[in-house]
Coordinates of C-alpha atoms in Angstrom, one line a residue:
M68 CA 94.6 103.1 202.9
D69 CA 97.5 101.1 204.0
V70 CA 100.6 103.2 203.4
N71 CA 103.5 102.0 205.6
D72 CA 106.5 103.9 207.0
K73 CA 108.2 103.6 203.6
K74 CA 105.3 105.2 201.8
D75 CA 107.6 107.8 200.2
L76 CA 109.6 105.0 198.5
C77 CA 108.5 103.5 195.2
S78 CA 106.7 100.2 195.8
P79 CA 107.7 98.4 192.6
C80 CA 111.3 99.5 193.0
E81 CA 111.3 98.2 196.6
F82 CA 110.1 94.9 195.4
K83 CA 113.2 94.8 193.2
S84 CA 115.4 95.7 196.2
K85 CA 115.9 99.2 194.8
T86 CA 115.4 102.5 196.6
K87 CA 113.7 105.3 194.8
E88 CA 111.7 108.2 196.1
A89 CA 108.0 108.0 195.1
T90 CA 106.3 111.0 193.6
K91 CA 102.9 109.5 192.7
Y92 CA 100.3 107.3 194.3
C93 CA 97.8 105.1 192.5
T94 CA 94.6 104.9 194.5
E95 CA 93.4 101.8 192.7
C96 CA 96.7 99.8 192.9
K97 CA 97.4 101.3 196.3
E98 CA 101.0 101.7 195.3
T99 CA 103.5 104.5 195.5
L100 CA 105.4 105.1 192.2
C101 CA 108.6 106.9 191.2
I102 CA 108.8 108.8 188.0
S103 CA 110.0 105.9 185.9
C104 CA 107.4 103.4 187.3
Y105 CA 104.7 106.0 186.9
E106 CA 105.5 106.3 183.2
L107 CA 105.3 102.5 182.8
H108 CA 102.1 102.4 184.9
N109 CA 100.5 105.1 182.8
A110 CA 101.5 103.4 179.6
H111 CA 100.1 99.9 180.5
I112 CA 96.7 99.2 179.0
S113 CA 95.3 97.8 182.3
S114 CA 96.4 100.8 184.4
K115 CA 96.5 103.8 182.2
D116 CA 93.0 105.0 183.3
H117 CA 93.8 104.5 187.0
H118 CA 93.4 107.5 189.4
V119 CA 96.9 108.6 190.2
I120 CA 97.6 111.5 192.6
P121 CA 100.8 113.3 193.9
I122 CA 102.3 111.5 196.8
D123 CA 101.3 114.4 199.1
G124 CA 97.7 113.8 198.1
I125 CA 97.5 110.5 200.0
H126 CA 98.6 112.2 203.2
M127 CA 96.0 114.9 202.6
L128 CA 93.3 112.3 202.1
K129 CA 94.3 110.4 205.2
S130 CA 94.0 113.7 207.2
L131 CA 90.3 113.8 206.4
H132 CA 89.7 110.6 208.6
I133 CA 87.0 109.4 206.2
P134 CA 86.6 105.7 205.5
F135 CA 86.6 105.5 201.7
N136 CA 85.9 101.8 201.5
E137 CA 82.7 100.5 203.0
Y138 CA 82.5 96.9 204.2
C139 CA 79.3 95.0 204.9
K140 CA 79.7 93.4 208.3
D141 CA 76.5 91.4 208.0
H142 CA 77.7 89.5 204.9
E143 CA 81.5 90.1 205.2
K144 CA 81.8 91.5 201.7
D145 CA 82.9 94.8 200.2
K146 CA 80.0 97.2 199.4
D147 CA 80.3 97.9 195.7
L148 CA 76.7 98.4 194.7
Y149 CA 74.3 101.3 195.1
C150 CA 70.5 101.0 196.1
S151 CA 68.6 104.0 194.7
S152 CA 65.5 103.1 196.7
H153 CA 67.3 103.7 200.0
S154 CA 70.2 105.8 198.8
E155 CA 72.6 103.2 200.4
I156 CA 75.9 101.6 199.4
I157 CA 75.4 97.8 199.7
C158 CA 77.0 94.5 198.9
L159 CA 75.8 91.8 196.5
T160 CA 74.2 89.7 199.2
C161 CA 72.2 92.7 200.4
T162 CA 70.4 92.7 197.1
Q163 CA 69.0 89.3 197.9
T164 CA 68.1 89.9 201.5
T165 CA 67.3 93.3 203.0
H166 CA 67.1 95.0 199.6
G167 CA 65.4 92.2 197.8
K168 CA 62.3 94.3 196.9
C169 CA 64.2 97.4 196.0
E170 CA 64.9 98.6 192.5
P171 CA 67.9 96.8 190.8
A172 CA 71.1 97.9 192.4
V173 CA 73.7 99.6 190.2
R174 CA 77.5 99.2 190.4
L175 CA 79.1 101.9 192.6
S176 CA 81.6 102.6 189.8
E177 CA 78.8 103.6 187.5
V178 CA 77.1 105.7 190.2
T179 CA 80.3 107.6 191.0
K180 CA 81.3 108.5 187.5
N181 CA 82.1 112.3 187.3
A182 CA 81.2 112.6 191.0
K183 CA 83.4 115.7 191.3
I184 CA 81.3 117.6 188.8
S185 CA 77.9 116.1 189.9
P186 CA 75.0 118.1 191.2
F187 CA 75.3 116.3 194.6
V188 CA 78.9 117.4 195.3
S189 CA 78.3 120.8 193.8
V190 CA 75.2 121.4 195.9
L191 CA 76.9 120.1 199.0
E192 CA 79.8 122.4 198.5
N193 CA 77.6 125.4 197.7
N194 CA 75.5 124.7 200.8
V195 CA 78.7 124.8 202.9
I196 CA 79.8 128.1 201.3
A197 CA 76.3 129.5 201.7
V198 CA 76.1 128.6 205.4
M199 CA 79.6 130.1 206.0
E200 CA 78.5 133.4 204.3
E201 CA 75.2 133.5 206.2
L202 CA 77.0 132.9 209.5
K203 CA 79.4 135.7 208.7
D204 CA 76.5 138.0 208.1
I205 CA 74.8 137.0 211.4
I206 CA 78.1 137.5 213.3
K207 CA 78.3 141.0 211.7
D208 CA 74.7 141.7 212.7
R209 CA 75.4 140.6 216.3
E210 CA 78.4 142.9 216.4
N211 CA 76.3 145.7 215.0
N212 CA 73.9 145.1 217.8
K213 CA 76.7 145.7 220.2
L214 CA 77.4 149.0 218.6
E215 CA 73.8 149.9 218.7
L216 CA 73.7 149.0 222.4
E217 CA 76.6 151.3 223.0
K218 CA 74.9 154.1 221.2
Q219 CA 71.7 153.5 223.2
R220 CA 73.7 153.4 226.4
T221 CA 75.3 156.7 225.6
E222 CA 71.9 158.3 224.8
I223 CA 70.5 157.0 228.1
L224 CA 73.4 158.3 230.1
D225 CA 72.9 161.7 228.4
T226 CA 69.3 161.6 229.3
V227 CA 70.1 160.8 232.9
K228 CA 72.6 163.7 233.1
D229 CA 70.1 166.2 231.7
I230 CA 67.6 165.1 234.4
R231 CA 70.3 165.2 237.0
K232 CA 71.0 168.9 236.3
C233 CA 67.4 169.8 237.2
I234 CA 67.4 168.2 240.7
N235 CA 69.4 168.7 243.8
A236 CA 72.3 166.8 245.3
Q237 CA 70.0 164.6 247.4
L238 CA 69.3 162.6 244.2
D239 CA 73.0 161.6 243.8
Q240 CA 72.2 158.2 245.3
V241 CA 69.3 157.7 242.9
E242 CA 71.6 158.6 240.0
N243 CA 74.1 156.0 241.1
K244 CA 71.4 153.4 241.4
I245 CA 70.1 153.9 237.9
T246 CA 73.6 154.0 236.5
E247 CA 74.5 150.8 238.2
D248 CA 71.3 149.2 237.0
L249 CA 72.1 150.2 233.4
K250 CA 75.7 149.0 233.8
A251 CA 74.5 145.6 235.1
K252 CA 72.0 145.1 232.3
F253 CA 74.4 146.4 229.7
E254 CA 77.2 144.1 230.8
K255 CA 74.8 141.1 231.1
Y256 CA 73.5 141.4 227.6
N257 CA 76.8 142.5 226.1
L258 CA 78.2 139.3 227.6
D259 CA 75.3 137.3 226.1
I260 CA 76.1 138.7 222.7
D261 CA 79.8 137.8 223.1
K262 CA 78.7 134.3 223.9
N263 CA 76.5 134.2 220.8
V264 CA 79.4 135.4 218.6
K265 CA 81.8 132.9 220.1
F266 CA 79.4 130.0 219.5
L267 CA 78.7 131.1 216.0
S268 CA 82.4 131.7 215.3
D269 CA 83.3 128.2 216.6
H270 CA 80.7 126.6 214.3
L271 CA 81.8 128.8 211.4
N272 CA 85.3 127.2 211.9
G273 CA 83.5 123.8 211.7
F274 CA 81.9 124.7 208.4
K275 CA 85.3 126.0 207.2
E276 CA 86.8 122.7 208.0
I277 CA 84.1 120.8 206.1
H278 CA 84.7 123.2 203.2
E279 CA 88.5 122.6 203.3
K280 CA 87.9 118.9 203.3
M281 CA 85.7 119.2 200.3
G282 CA 88.5 121.0 198.5
I283 CA 90.9 118.2 199.4
L284 CA 88.4 115.6 198.2
K285 CA 88.0 117.3 194.9
E286 CA 91.7 117.8 194.3
Y287 CA 93.1 114.4 195.4
A288 CA 90.3 111.8 195.8
S289 CA 89.0 109.5 193.2
D290 CA 85.4 109.7 192.1
T291 CA 84.4 106.9 194.5
Q292 CA 86.4 108.5 197.3
T293 CA 84.8 111.8 196.6
F294 CA 81.3 110.3 196.6
I295 CA 81.8 108.4 199.8
G296 CA 83.7 111.3 201.4
A297 CA 81.0 113.8 200.5
R298 CA 78.4 111.5 202.1
A299 CA 80.4 111.5 205.3
L300 CA 80.9 115.2 205.2
E301 CA 77.2 115.7 204.5
K302 CA 76.5 114.0 207.9
D303 CA 79.0 116.3 209.6
L304 CA 77.3 119.3 207.9
Y305 CA 73.9 118.1 209.1
T306 CA 75.1 117.8 212.6
E307 CA 76.5 121.3 212.5
E308 CA 73.3 122.6 211.0
V309 CA 71.2 121.0 213.7
M310 CA 73.3 122.5 216.5
V311 CA 73.4 126.0 214.9
T312 CA 69.7 125.9 214.0
S313 CA 68.7 125.0 217.6
F314 CA 71.0 127.8 218.8
L315 CA 69.7 130.4 216.4
E316 CA 66.1 129.8 217.4
K317 CA 67.0 131.2 220.9
I318 CA 68.9 134.3 219.7
Q319 CA 67.2 137.6 220.5
S320 CA 68.2 141.1 219.5
I321 CA 68.6 143.3 222.6
N322 CA 67.5 146.9 222.9
I323 CA 67.7 149.0 226.1
D324 CA 65.9 152.2 226.8
I325 CA 64.8 154.2 229.8
E326 CA 61.3 155.1 230.7
K327 CA 61.4 158.6 232.2
N328 CA 59.2 159.5 235.1
S329 CA 57.1 162.5 233.9
D330 CA 56.5 163.7 237.4
I331 CA 60.1 164.1 238.3
F332 CA 60.1 167.9 238.2
V333 CA 56.9 168.2 240.2
T334 CA 57.6 165.8 242.9
C335 CA 61.4 165.8 242.9
G336 CA 61.7 165.2 246.6
K337 CA 59.6 162.1 246.4
I338 CA 61.3 160.5 243.4
K339 CA 63.4 157.5 244.3
S340 CA 64.5 156.6 240.8
F341 CA 65.2 158.3 237.5
G342 CA 63.4 155.5 235.7
D343 CA 63.6 151.9 234.8
I344 CA 66.1 150.5 232.3
Q345 CA 63.9 148.6 229.8
V346 CA 65.2 145.8 227.7
K347 CA 63.2 144.9 224.6
T348 CA 64.0 141.7 222.8
L349 CA 63.2 140.9 219.2
D350 CA 63.4 137.4 217.8
K351 CA 65.6 137.7 214.7
G352 CA 64.1 134.6 213.1
Y353 CA 67.4 133.5 211.6
C354 CA 66.9 130.7 209.1
I355 CA 70.0 130.1 207.1
F356 CA 69.9 126.5 206.1
K357 CA 67.8 126.9 202.9
K358 CA 68.8 124.0 200.7
I359 CA 68.3 123.5 197.1
K360 CA 67.9 119.8 196.5
G361 CA 68.5 118.0 193.2
Q362 CA 68.2 114.4 192.2
Y363 CA 71.4 112.4 192.6
P364 CA 72.8 110.2 191.2
I365 CA 71.7 111.5 187.8
G366 CA 72.1 108.1 186.2
I367 CA 69.8 106.4 188.7
E368 CA 66.4 107.5 187.5
S369 CA 63.5 105.0 187.5
K370 CA 60.6 105.6 185.2
T371 CA 58.7 102.7 186.5
L372 CA 56.0 102.1 189.2
S373 CA 58.0 99.1 190.5
K374 CA 56.6 99.5 194.0
F375 CA 53.0 99.8 192.8
S376 CA 50.8 97.6 190.7
K377 CA 48.0 99.0 188.5
A378 CA 44.6 98.3 190.1
L379 CA 42.3 100.4 187.9
E380 CA 42.1 102.6 184.9
I381 CA 39.2 105.0 185.3
K382 CA 37.4 106.8 182.5
I383 CA 36.2 110.1 183.6
P384 CA 33.3 111.7 181.7
Q385 CA 34.4 113.7 178.7
K386 CA 34.7 117.5 178.7
S387 CA 35.9 117.5 182.3
S388 CA 38.6 119.7 183.7
I389 CA 40.0 117.9 186.8
N390 CA 41.9 120.1 189.2
N391 CA 42.4 117.6 192.0
C392 CA 41.3 114.3 193.4
A393 CA 41.0 112.4 196.7
I394 CA 40.3 108.9 198.2
L395 CA 37.6 109.0 200.8
P396 CA 37.6 106.8 204.0
N397 CA 35.0 104.6 202.4
K398 CA 37.4 103.9 199.4
Q399 CA 35.4 106.0 197.0
M400 CA 37.4 108.2 194.6
I401 CA 36.3 111.8 194.2
F402 CA 37.4 114.2 191.4
V403 CA 37.1 118.0 191.4
D404 CA 35.7 119.1 188.0
S405 CA 36.3 122.9 187.6
H406 CA 35.1 123.1 184.0
T407 CA 33.0 126.3 183.6
R408 CA 30.0 124.2 182.3
N409 CA 30.2 121.5 184.9
K410 CA 31.1 122.8 188.4
R411 CA 30.8 119.4 190.0
L412 CA 32.3 116.6 192.0
I413 CA 32.6 113.2 190.2
L414 CA 32.4 110.1 192.4
F415 CA 33.6 106.6 191.5
N416 CA 33.2 103.4 193.6
E417 CA 36.2 101.3 194.8
D418 CA 35.8 99.0 191.8
G419 CA 36.0 101.9 189.3
T420 CA 32.3 102.1 188.5
H421 CA 30.8 105.6 188.2
D422 CA 28.6 106.4 191.2
R423 CA 27.2 109.8 190.7
N424 CA 27.9 113.5 190.1
I425 CA 27.5 116.3 192.7
N426 CA 26.6 119.6 191.1
L427 CA 28.0 122.7 192.8
S428 CA 27.0 126.4 192.7
S429 CA 30.5 127.6 191.8
R430 CA 33.7 126.3 190.1
P431 CA 35.7 124.4 192.7
F432 CA 39.5 124.4 192.8
D433 CA 40.9 122.1 195.5
I434 CA 39.7 119.4 197.9
T435 CA 41.0 118.0 201.2
V436 CA 39.6 115.1 203.2
I437 CA 38.8 116.1 206.8
G438 CA 37.6 112.7 208.1
N439 CA 34.5 111.9 210.0
G440 CA 32.6 112.0 206.7
K441 CA 33.6 115.5 205.7
I442 CA 35.6 117.2 203.0
A443 CA 36.5 120.8 202.3
L444 CA 36.4 122.5 198.9
S445 CA 37.9 125.9 197.9
F446 CA 36.1 128.3 195.5
P447 CA 38.5 131.0 194.4
W448 CA 36.5 132.1 191.3
S449 CA 33.1 132.6 192.9
T450 CA 31.7 136.0 193.8
R451 CA 31.9 135.1 197.5
K452 CA 35.4 133.5 197.7
R453 CA 35.1 130.8 200.2
I454 CA 35.8 127.3 201.6
E455 CA 32.9 125.0 202.2
I456 CA 32.9 122.1 204.7
I457 CA 30.7 119.4 203.1
N458 CA 29.2 116.3 204.6
T459 CA 29.9 113.3 202.4
T460 CA 26.8 111.5 203.7
N461 CA 24.4 113.8 201.9
Y462 CA 26.9 116.2 200.2
Q463 CA 25.2 119.2 201.9
S464 CA 27.2 122.3 203.0
E465 CA 27.7 122.4 206.7
H466 CA 29.8 125.5 207.1
E467 CA 31.4 128.3 204.9
I468 CA 34.6 130.3 205.5
F469 CA 34.8 133.5 203.5
F470 CA 37.9 135.4 202.2
K471 CA 38.5 138.8 200.7
N472 CA 41.0 137.4 198.2
K473 CA 41.1 134.2 196.1
C474 CA 41.6 131.0 198.1
Y475 CA 43.3 128.2 196.2
G476 CA 45.1 125.2 197.6
I477 CA 43.9 123.7 200.9
S478 CA 45.2 120.9 203.1
Y479 CA 43.9 119.5 206.4
D480 CA 46.2 118.4 209.3
N481 CA 45.7 118.0 213.1
G482 CA 42.5 119.9 213.3
N483 CA 43.7 122.8 211.1
L484 CA 43.0 124.0 207.6
F485 CA 46.0 125.3 205.6
V486 CA 44.8 127.7 202.8
I487 CA 46.8 129.5 200.1
V488 CA 45.2 133.0 199.8
K489 CA 46.3 135.4 197.1
C490 CA 48.2 138.5 198.5
E491 CA 48.0 137.1 202.0
G492 CA 50.1 133.9 202.0
I493 CA 49.2 130.7 203.9
L494 CA 46.5 131.1 206.5
I495 CA 46.2 128.5 209.2
M496 CA 42.7 128.3 210.8
D497 CA 40.4 125.9 212.6
L498 CA 37.4 124.4 211.0
C499 CA 35.2 127.3 212.1
G500 CA 37.4 129.7 210.2
D501 CA 39.1 131.3 213.3
L502 CA 42.6 132.4 212.2
R503 CA 45.5 130.9 214.2
F504 CA 48.5 131.8 212.2
S505 CA 49.4 133.6 209.0
L506 CA 52.6 132.8 207.1
P507 CA 53.8 135.3 204.4
I508 CA 54.5 132.6 201.9
E509 CA 53.2 133.4 198.4
G510 CA 54.2 133.6 194.8
E511 CA 52.7 134.0 191.4
G512 CA 52.7 130.3 190.7
I513 CA 52.0 128.9 194.2
F514 CA 48.5 127.3 194.1
Y515 CA 48.8 123.9 195.8
I516 CA 49.8 123.0 199.4
H517 CA 50.3 119.7 201.2
V518 CA 50.9 119.3 205.0
K519 CA 52.8 116.4 206.5
N520 CA 54.4 116.0 210.0
D521 CA 54.6 119.7 210.7
R522 CA 56.0 120.4 207.3
L523 CA 54.4 122.5 204.5
Y524 CA 55.0 121.5 200.9
C525 CA 54.1 124.1 198.2
S526 CA 54.5 123.8 194.5
D527 CA 55.4 126.8 192.4
E528 CA 54.0 126.2 188.9
Y529 CA 55.7 129.1 187.3
N530 CA 59.2 128.5 188.7
D531 CA 59.2 124.7 188.4
T532 CA 60.0 124.3 192.1
V533 CA 58.7 122.7 195.2
Q534 CA 59.4 124.3 198.6
C535 CA 59.3 122.8 202.1
Y536 CA 58.6 125.1 205.0
D537 CA 58.3 124.6 208.8
M538 CA 55.4 125.9 210.8
K539 CA 57.0 129.2 211.3
G540 CA 57.3 129.8 207.5
C541 CA 61.0 129.2 207.4
C542 CA 62.1 127.6 204.1
I543 CA 63.9 124.3 204.8
W544 CA 64.6 123.3 201.2
T545 CA 63.7 124.0 197.6
F546 CA 63.6 121.3 195.0
K547 CA 64.1 121.9 191.3
D548 CA 64.9 119.4 188.7
S549 CA 64.8 119.3 184.9
N550 CA 62.5 116.3 185.0
L551 CA 59.8 118.4 186.8
R552 CA 58.0 121.2 184.9
S553 CA 54.9 123.0 186.1
P554 CA 54.4 121.2 189.4
M555 CA 50.9 121.2 190.7
S556 CA 49.2 118.8 193.2
I557 CA 51.3 117.2 196.0
S558 CA 50.6 114.1 198.2
S559 CA 52.7 111.8 200.4
N560 CA 53.2 108.5 202.2
Q561 CA 55.4 107.8 205.2
N562 CA 58.7 108.3 203.3
H563 CA 58.0 110.1 200.1
I564 CA 56.2 113.0 198.6
F565 CA 54.6 112.7 195.1
I566 CA 54.5 115.7 192.8
V567 CA 52.5 116.2 189.6
G568 CA 54.5 117.6 186.7
C569 CA 51.9 119.0 184.4
K570 CA 54.1 120.2 181.5
S571 CA 56.6 117.4 182.0
N572 CA 53.8 114.8 181.8
N573 CA 54.9 112.8 184.8
I574 CA 54.6 112.1 188.5
V575 CA 57.9 112.7 190.4
S576 CA 58.7 111.1 193.8
T577 CA 61.3 112.4 196.3
Y578 CA 62.1 111.8 199.9
L579 CA 60.5 114.0 202.5
N580 CA 63.8 115.8 202.9
G581 CA 63.9 116.8 199.2
N582 CA 66.6 114.3 198.2
F583 CA 66.8 111.7 195.4
A584 CA 64.0 112.4 193.1
K585 CA 62.7 109.8 190.6
V586 CA 60.2 109.9 187.8
I587 CA 57.8 107.1 188.8
S588 CA 55.2 107.6 186.1
D589 CA 55.1 109.3 182.7
R590 CA 53.6 109.1 179.2
H591 CA 54.4 105.4 179.1
H592 CA 51.9 104.8 181.8
G593 CA 49.2 107.1 180.2
I594 CA 50.1 110.3 182.0
K595 CA 49.3 113.3 179.9
D596 CA 48.8 116.9 181.2
P597 CA 48.3 115.6 184.8
T598 CA 47.0 117.8 187.5
S599 CA 46.4 115.7 190.6
V600 CA 47.9 112.9 192.7
Y601 CA 46.6 111.5 196.0
F602 CA 48.0 108.8 198.3
E603 CA 45.9 107.0 200.9
T604 CA 46.5 103.7 202.6
H605 CA 48.7 101.9 200.1
H606 CA 46.8 103.4 197.1
L607 CA 48.1 106.0 194.7
L608 CA 45.6 107.8 192.6
M609 CA 46.7 110.1 189.7
C610 CA 44.6 111.9 187.2
N611 CA 45.1 113.7 183.9
G612 CA 43.5 117.1 183.7
K613 CA 41.7 117.0 180.4
N614 CA 41.8 113.6 178.6
A615 CA 39.3 111.9 180.9
K616 CA 41.7 109.3 182.4
A617 CA 42.7 108.5 185.9
F618 CA 44.8 105.6 187.3
L619 CA 44.7 103.9 190.6
Y620 CA 47.8 101.9 191.7
K621 CA 48.2 99.7 194.7
E622 CA 51.4 99.7 196.8
N623 CA 53.0 96.3 196.8

């Protein structure tokens, strides 16, 4: 904003060669106003709805060092449109070039209405506050570790003194050695903790600064300024998060102890040490950046499959109960029918014609494509709860993996099977069933899992949420939106995940980071009580659970 050295003087009065002190600033007219001019400005039909702030507010906004007006350098125009497909602010020419295939752009003024009370700004501010609170707790924990170290040091010294009373003076040198060893290790790890606390405190100040800037935005900025400013602050927040997350992964909790020599009283003359100072470290597993994502902007919600064209509408045999589906490498479509009377797989050819049914001995639940002509099926309701590896050439079982508890959702990635097992969490194993990792992630409504780029996506049918975890089981974000109820099957392409909303009768798409959700298909496209969705090589397959219909769309 261009406010010159006379920014505290009223601009209209200056134009009339008068000198009056300004008390207000119009962010749209970019003019300073005295009391009289403000009253005229506020009464005029063309400016009565302008965003006017106290004169001090303009200085506060300038102190944020955030560019509130974006300019398209490629086309030399102001960016005043918003592309929901890429979550970018663009200019008019951009809609005809780089964003020509995107969904129709919306005016930025429409997108930023009520930005201060929008979920985007609210979630961003809450994330900053949550991170600050979590960091305070971690700092307190680090300081408590120091107190515990002091207590342990005292206990060790007392132990050393008790031993020292039982031996003669010739062991004075040994006592000094163990005391010095203890002192060196104590000071070293004490210093390490101080460094941890300093690093965390410094970054806590960074988060405080972001929070203060958010407060200034909400108090003085226009909706557009708030939206753009919040986007800039979100980048700062992400940078801080990355640095702190990387640092937290290396933090270890320190404990020191002494291993006493049990022969000290028998062979006192031969003992050269009281013992060894032992340091035990424990990874704290701090994971503080658990974000709750919501769709934003609320007004930009597409209920069209604009990026896909319908290729097929498939009629599945009646009285089927489809739990999931998949597209095989040979382009055949396979549907998992868990109806108690059927217990089968239903195969359709690439052109939508019915190929055949594969009868199974038990009711299947989920399917995952392994490749090399193999699939895996889960059987949670059978007497012998298991996963079967099946050859798709002859549909014969090649291998079985058994479980004590019910095994539901399965996903395959990088040579590993990811299985949701009741009361056990997510088990990660090879194709032979050898357990590699166990993640304690479970919930009453978690039945489906999808793995993509070292990220685990789980749907919680009972809580209407989708969670994203890393390979250590740390929650990265949780997505919840009023447009998604009873989420079930999950799939993905390079940039998006696709989620089935069974009770909301739709398919919801969101970016891999949990941002900007959109309803891409609903009742208008024939979606009713859907259970499954599957993406494979530019094709999106979605299936209703009970009304014998499936739909195949091709990505444009």
